[in-house]
mmCIF file of C-alpha atoms in Angstrom:
data_model
loop_
_atom_site.group_PDB
_atom_site.id
_atom_site.type_symbol
_atom_site.label_atom_id
_atom_site.label_comp_id
_atom_site.label_asym_id
_atom_site.label_seq_id
_atom_site.Cartn_x
_atom_site.Cartn_y
_atom_site.Cartn_z
ATOM 1 C CA MET A 1 5.387 0.089 18.214
ATOM 2 C CA ALA A 2 6.152 -3.442 17.177
ATOM 3 C CA SER A 3 9.475 -5.102 17.810
ATOM 4 C CA GLN A 4 12.027 -4.386 15.130
ATOM 5 C CA ASN A 5 15.641 -4.833 14.214
ATOM 6 C CA ASN A 6 17.682 -1.809 15.153
ATOM 7 C CA SER A 7 19.703 -0.932 12.114
ATOM 8 C CA LYS A 8 23.429 -0.533 12.560
ATOM 9 C CA THR A 9 23.513 1.653 9.479
ATOM 10 C CA GLU A 10 23.558 5.412 9.775
ATOM 11 C CA LYS A 11 20.238 7.158 10.084
ATOM 12 C CA PRO A 12 18.941 7.868 6.548
ATOM 13 C CA LEU A 13 18.574 11.587 5.887
ATOM 14 C CA CYS A 14 15.267 12.940 4.593
ATOM 15 C CA THR A 15 17.164 15.216 2.204
ATOM 16 C CA GLY A 16 18.790 12.163 0.608
ATOM 17 C CA CYS A 17 15.588 10.127 0.343
ATOM 18 C CA GLU A 18 14.360 9.476 -3.218
ATOM 19 C CA GLY A 19 10.858 8.744 -1.928
ATOM 20 C CA CYS A 20 10.768 12.098 -0.144
ATOM 21 C CA LYS A 21 10.599 13.860 -3.527
ATOM 22 C CA THR A 22 7.056 12.559 -4.013
ATOM 23 C CA SER A 23 5.965 12.373 -0.359
ATOM 24 C CA VAL A 24 4.048 14.866 1.802
ATOM 25 C CA PHE A 25 7.449 16.202 2.894
ATOM 26 C CA SER A 26 8.416 17.261 -0.643
ATOM 27 C CA SER A 27 7.251 20.846 -0.075
ATOM 28 C CA LEU A 28 9.417 21.366 3.015
ATOM 29 C CA PRO A 29 12.637 23.399 2.745
ATOM 30 C CA PRO A 30 15.907 21.466 3.373
ATOM 31 C CA GLU A 31 16.514 23.140 6.737
ATOM 32 C CA ILE A 32 13.151 21.911 8.085
ATOM 33 C CA LEU A 33 13.784 18.428 6.698
ATOM 34 C CA ASN A 34 17.169 18.364 8.421
ATOM 35 C CA LEU A 35 15.566 19.346 11.730
ATOM 36 C CA MET A 36 12.989 16.559 11.347
ATOM 37 C CA SER A 37 15.728 14.065 10.394
ATOM 38 C CA ALA A 38 17.578 14.880 13.598
ATOM 39 C CA GLU A 39 14.480 14.045 15.670
ATOM 40 C CA LYS A 40 13.424 10.825 13.940
ATOM 41 C CA THR A 41 14.425 7.209 14.547
ATOM 42 C CA HIS A 42 14.622 4.411 11.983
ATOM 43 C CA ALA A 43 14.534 0.624 11.890
ATOM 44 C CA VAL A 44 14.886 -2.231 9.438
ATOM 45 C CA TYR A 45 11.851 -4.536 9.363
ATOM 46 C CA LYS A 46 12.382 -8.008 7.941
ATOM 47 C CA LYS A 47 9.906 -9.504 5.470
ATOM 48 C CA GLY A 48 6.748 -10.454 7.366
ATOM 49 C CA GLN A 49 7.549 -8.295 10.384
ATOM 50 C CA VAL A 50 4.742 -6.091 11.702
ATOM 51 C CA ILE A 51 5.438 -2.334 11.850
ATOM 52 C CA PHE A 52 2.309 -1.487 13.824
ATOM 53 C CA TYR A 53 -0.777 -3.390 14.925
ATOM 54 C CA GLU A 54 -4.465 -2.711 14.379
ATOM 55 C CA GLY A 55 -5.977 -1.412 17.634
ATOM 56 C CA ASN A 56 -2.774 0.102 19.060
ATOM 57 C CA LEU A 57 -2.461 3.823 19.794
ATOM 58 C CA PRO A 58 -0.128 5.832 17.513
ATOM 59 C CA HIS A 59 2.710 7.941 18.923
ATOM 60 C CA GLY A 60 3.855 9.436 15.622
ATOM 61 C CA VAL A 61 4.013 8.695 11.908
ATOM 62 C CA PHE A 62 6.053 6.229 9.872
ATOM 63 C CA CYS A 63 7.626 7.013 6.515
ATOM 64 C CA ILE A 64 9.055 4.286 4.270
ATOM 65 C CA PHE A 65 12.650 4.976 3.237
ATOM 66 C CA SER A 66 12.974 1.753 1.227
ATOM 67 C CA GLY A 67 10.981 -1.436 0.741
ATOM 68 C CA LYS A 68 7.301 -2.314 0.418
ATOM 69 C CA VAL A 69 4.569 -2.617 3.045
ATOM 70 C CA LYS A 70 0.998 -3.910 3.090
ATOM 71 C CA ILE A 71 -1.781 -2.290 5.127
ATOM 72 C CA HIS A 72 -4.253 -4.948 6.216
ATOM 73 C CA LYS A 73 -7.007 -5.689 8.711
ATOM 74 C CA LEU A 74 -8.968 -8.675 9.957
ATOM 75 C CA GLY A 75 -12.526 -9.031 8.715
ATOM 76 C CA ASP A 76 -15.432 -10.258 10.811
ATOM 77 C CA ASP A 77 -14.845 -13.746 9.391
ATOM 78 C CA GLY A 78 -11.235 -13.689 10.615
ATOM 79 C CA ARG A 79 -9.869 -13.425 7.067
ATOM 80 C CA GLU A 80 -7.201 -10.858 6.282
ATOM 81 C CA GLN A 81 -8.229 -8.003 4.001
ATOM 82 C CA ILE A 82 -5.436 -6.075 2.294
ATOM 83 C CA VAL A 83 -6.473 -2.426 2.293
ATOM 84 C CA ARG A 84 -3.595 -1.002 0.253
ATOM 85 C CA PHE A 85 0.132 -1.162 -0.399
ATOM 86 C CA ALA A 86 2.806 1.384 0.485
ATOM 87 C CA LYS A 87 6.310 2.001 -0.848
ATOM 88 C CA ALA A 88 9.230 4.435 -0.499
ATOM 89 C CA GLY A 89 8.037 7.946 0.349
ATOM 90 C CA ASN A 90 4.633 6.822 1.643
ATOM 91 C CA VAL A 91 3.567 7.941 5.123
ATOM 92 C CA LEU A 92 1.812 5.443 7.401
ATOM 93 C CA GLY A 93 -0.327 5.875 10.500
ATOM 94 C CA TYR A 94 -0.848 9.609 10.083
ATOM 95 C CA ARG A 95 -4.664 9.498 10.038
ATOM 96 C CA ALA A 96 -4.924 7.702 13.381
ATOM 97 C CA MET A 97 -2.342 10.065 14.891
ATOM 98 C CA LEU A 98 -4.111 13.207 13.669
ATOM 99 C CA SER A 99 -7.500 12.009 14.937
ATOM 100 C CA ASP A 100 -6.158 10.565 18.217
ATOM 101 C CA GLU A 101 -7.653 7.183 17.337
ATOM 102 C CA HIS A 102 -6.332 3.638 17.419
ATOM 103 C CA TYR A 103 -4.829 2.202 14.233
ATOM 104 C CA TYR A 104 -7.683 0.896 12.079
ATOM 105 C CA ALA A 105 -5.346 -1.597 10.370
ATOM 106 C CA SER A 106 -1.931 -3.240 10.726
ATOM 107 C CA ALA A 107 1.180 -2.613 8.609
ATOM 108 C CA THR A 108 3.518 -5.463 7.675
ATOM 109 C CA ALA A 109 6.730 -5.457 5.624
ATOM 110 C CA LEU A 110 6.365 -7.341 2.309
ATOM 111 C CA GLU A 111 10.151 -7.317 1.912
ATOM 112 C CA ASP A 112 13.069 -6.095 4.044
ATOM 113 C CA SER A 113 12.209 -2.429 4.549
ATOM 114 C CA THR A 114 13.846 0.577 6.180
ATOM 115 C CA VAL A 115 11.200 2.689 7.894
ATOM 116 C CA CYS A 116 11.637 6.059 9.609
ATOM 117 C CA PHE A 117 9.547 7.136 12.596
ATOM 118 C CA PHE A 118 8.688 10.752 13.432
ATOM 119 C CA PRO A 119 7.350 11.367 16.964
ATOM 120 C CA LYS A 120 3.954 13.080 17.087
ATOM 121 C CA THR A 121 5.369 16.365 18.428
ATOM 122 C CA VAL A 122 7.883 16.588 15.561
ATOM 123 C CA TYR A 123 5.256 16.041 12.857
ATOM 124 C CA MET A 124 2.682 18.334 14.495
ATOM 125 C CA ASN A 125 5.221 21.163 14.899
ATOM 126 C CA ALA A 126 6.186 20.854 11.220
ATOM 127 C CA LEU A 127 2.491 20.783 10.289
ATOM 128 C CA LYS A 128 1.677 23.943 12.279
ATOM 129 C CA GLY A 129 4.637 25.870 10.911
ATOM 130 C CA ASN A 130 4.340 24.902 7.244
ATOM 131 C CA PRO A 131 1.059 25.488 5.385
ATOM 132 C CA ASP A 132 2.328 23.496 2.376
ATOM 133 C CA LEU A 133 2.807 20.395 4.542
ATOM 134 C CA ALA A 134 -0.692 20.874 5.958
ATOM 135 C CA LEU A 135 -2.107 21.105 2.421
ATOM 136 C CA GLN A 136 -0.197 17.994 1.283
ATOM 137 C CA THR A 137 -1.510 16.104 4.319
ATOM 138 C CA ILE A 138 -5.103 17.152 3.533
ATOM 139 C CA ARG A 139 -4.647 15.969 -0.073
ATOM 140 C CA LEU A 140 -3.289 12.647 1.184
ATOM 141 C CA LEU A 141 -6.297 12.231 3.492
ATOM 142 C CA ALA A 142 -8.635 12.986 0.583
ATOM 143 C CA ALA A 143 -6.875 10.477 -1.705
ATOM 144 C CA ASP A 144 -6.961 7.762 0.973
ATOM 145 C CA LEU A 145 -10.662 8.431 1.611
ATOM 146 C CA ARG A 146 -11.410 8.130 -2.117
ATOM 147 C CA SER A 147 -9.509 4.820 -2.278
ATOM 148 C CA ALA A 148 -11.426 3.497 0.730
ATOM 149 C CA GLU A 149 -14.765 4.521 -0.793
ATOM 150 C CA MET A 150 -13.875 2.831 -4.087
ATOM 151 C CA MET A 151 -12.898 -0.362 -2.269
ATOM 152 C CA VAL A 152 -16.204 -0.466 -0.362
ATOM 153 C CA THR A 153 -18.111 0.145 -3.620
ATOM 154 C CA ASN A 154 -16.168 -2.603 -5.400
ATOM 155 C CA MET A 155 -16.843 -5.113 -2.632
ATOM 156 C CA ALA A 156 -20.560 -4.326 -2.668
ATOM 157 C CA ARG A 157 -21.179 -4.160 -6.413
ATOM 158 C CA LYS A 158 -18.560 -6.212 -8.218
ATOM 159 C CA GLN A 159 -18.567 -9.930 -8.856
ATOM 160 C CA VAL A 160 -15.601 -12.013 -7.680
ATOM 161 C CA LYS A 161 -14.104 -12.254 -11.179
ATOM 162 C CA GLU A 162 -14.262 -8.459 -11.554
ATOM 163 C CA ARG A 163 -12.622 -7.938 -8.152
ATOM 164 C CA ILE A 164 -9.783 -10.353 -8.957
ATOM 165 C CA ALA A 165 -9.182 -8.631 -12.323
ATOM 166 C CA ASP A 166 -9.138 -5.272 -10.479
ATOM 167 C CA ALA A 167 -6.640 -6.657 -7.935
ATOM 168 C CA LEU A 168 -4.301 -7.820 -10.717
ATOM 169 C CA ILE A 169 -4.388 -4.399 -12.404
ATOM 170 C CA MET A 170 -3.599 -2.743 -9.062
ATOM 171 C CA LEU A 171 -0.718 -5.153 -8.447
ATOM 172 C CA LYS A 172 0.701 -4.482 -11.913
ATOM 173 C CA ASP A 173 0.482 -0.704 -11.343
ATOM 174 C CA TYR A 174 2.124 -1.060 -7.941
ATOM 175 C CA TYR A 175 4.929 -3.525 -8.709
ATOM 176 C CA GLY A 176 5.468 -2.768 -12.376
ATOM 177 C CA THR A 177 6.400 -5.441 -14.917
ATOM 178 C CA GLU A 178 9.419 -7.506 -15.853
ATOM 179 C CA ASP A 179 11.324 -6.995 -19.128
ATOM 180 C CA ASP A 180 8.526 -8.549 -21.172
ATOM 181 C CA GLN A 181 6.190 -5.684 -20.120
ATOM 182 C CA GLN A 182 3.531 -8.267 -19.181
ATOM 183 C CA THR A 183 4.672 -10.269 -16.155
ATOM 184 C CA ILE A 184 3.920 -8.604 -12.811
ATOM 185 C CA ASN A 185 7.257 -7.980 -11.092
ATOM 186 C CA ALA A 186 6.447 -9.908 -7.895
ATOM 187 C CA SER A 187 5.863 -13.450 -6.670
ATOM 188 C CA LEU A 188 2.162 -13.454 -5.844
ATOM 189 C CA THR A 189 0.571 -16.150 -3.728
ATOM 190 C CA ARG A 190 -3.058 -16.960 -4.419
ATOM 191 C CA GLU A 191 -3.773 -16.042 -0.791
ATOM 192 C CA VAL A 192 -2.472 -12.476 -1.260
ATOM 193 C CA ILE A 193 -4.634 -11.988 -4.356
ATOM 194 C CA ALA A 194 -7.623 -13.416 -2.458
ATOM 195 C CA ASN A 195 -6.999 -11.027 0.439
ATOM 196 C CA ILE A 196 -7.018 -8.038 -1.902
ATOM 197 C CA ALA A 197 -10.136 -9.174 -3.747
ATOM 198 C CA GLY A 198 -11.970 -10.121 -0.552
ATOM 199 C CA THR A 199 -12.611 -13.736 -1.482
ATOM 200 C CA SER A 200 -11.353 -17.234 -0.653
ATOM 201 C CA THR A 201 -8.077 -18.720 -1.877
ATOM 202 C CA GLU A 202 -9.992 -21.582 -3.522
ATOM 203 C CA THR A 203 -12.203 -19.179 -5.502
ATOM 204 C CA THR A 204 -9.116 -17.205 -6.549
ATOM 205 C CA ILE A 205 -7.389 -20.360 -7.842
ATOM 206 C CA ARG A 206 -10.478 -21.280 -9.903
ATOM 207 C CA THR A 207 -10.885 -17.749 -11.267
ATOM 208 C CA LEU A 208 -7.211 -17.416 -12.273
ATOM 209 C CA ALA A 209 -7.416 -20.780 -14.038
ATOM 210 C CA ALA A 210 -10.494 -19.579 -15.917
ATOM 211 C CA LEU A 211 -8.725 -16.349 -16.940
ATOM 212 C CA GLN A 212 -5.810 -18.432 -18.191
ATOM 213 C CA ARG A 213 -8.182 -20.574 -20.293
ATOM 214 C CA GLU A 214 -9.655 -17.367 -21.728
ATOM 215 C CA LYS A 215 -6.085 -16.326 -22.678
ATOM 216 C CA VAL A 216 -6.237 -13.223 -20.480
ATOM 217 C CA LEU A 217 -3.470 -14.434 -18.162
ATOM 218 C CA GLY A 218 -0.437 -16.700 -18.239
ATOM 219 C CA LEU A 219 0.364 -18.488 -14.961
ATOM 220 C CA ILE A 220 3.839 -19.800 -14.152
ATOM 221 C CA GLY A 221 4.110 -20.720 -10.472
ATOM 222 C CA LYS A 222 3.652 -17.537 -8.446
ATOM 223 C CA LYS A 223 4.332 -15.385 -11.499
ATOM 224 C CA ILE A 224 1.382 -13.884 -13.357
ATOM 225 C CA ARG A 225 1.640 -12.599 -16.921
ATOM 226 C CA ILE A 226 -1.088 -10.317 -18.206
ATOM 227 C CA VAL A 227 -1.497 -11.503 -21.806
ATOM 228 C CA ASP A 228 -4.490 -9.312 -22.693
ATOM 229 C CA GLN A 229 -4.506 -6.052 -20.687
ATOM 230 C CA HIS A 230 -7.535 -4.624 -22.514
ATOM 231 C CA LYS A 231 -9.659 -7.702 -21.847
ATOM 232 C CA LEU A 232 -8.592 -7.707 -18.177
ATOM 233 C CA GLU A 233 -9.677 -4.060 -17.874
ATOM 234 C CA LEU A 234 -13.015 -4.870 -19.528
ATOM 235 C CA ILE A 235 -13.553 -7.587 -16.904
ATOM 236 C CA ALA A 236 -12.496 -5.307 -14.025
ATOM 237 C CA HIS A 237 -14.472 -2.246 -15.145
ATOM 238 C CA PRO A 238 -17.232 -3.415 -17.499
ATOM 239 C CA VAL A 239 -19.490 -0.384 -17.005
ATOM 240 C CA ASP A 240 -16.704 2.225 -17.112
ATOM 241 C CA LEU A 241 -15.196 1.013 -20.389
ATOM 242 C CA ASN A 242 -18.479 0.233 -22.125
ATOM 243 C CA HIS A 243 -19.668 3.790 -21.592
ATOM 244 C CA HIS A 244 -16.656 5.319 -23.383
#
């Protein structure tokens, strides 16, 4: 496990976690959650701090109590590829732990985040004794597999402009919007958008400028306002929407 800041705050309880209500642990009775809480550790990761590294062996699973995390890996060209984002209630590193494999990607805090850690024995015991948790874990594996398949398909079939439009829609869904209902509620560097879309920063800058000229986007520094959501979706999913 990567170095971290040991939090001086009390250990957050699973039963008091808002994210837990939508996580794989949501089906567990309070008494089981309390037992798991007693066995877990937690840490506060500062923005930019790595939670676990690609290639390391897992010793348990992480669950985000608060904050946001990116899952990313290095491509053959040495460029970072953002695989997905995670937020409160999301479980990290479970697939590698269940399959006894090394982490296929790294996890890094996008903002100061409190993350809980359940040792492998604790999670496996809960899994064996609770069919609902096993079912939720299977569903999570299936959802992650579908996301991975879609990402591979997008990279192979979509043009750069389509991939960037897709990345912006994903970022809006993930972060939400500001009061105007259009501006993505995050400061987004061109590099981050490029890493999601699997292209260069220079190409991303040119494409965003083109989308601004087409009045699809409004760009103010690192803030991105989606002026025409429908047009952006047409660019991101031309075949899907044209067939409806």
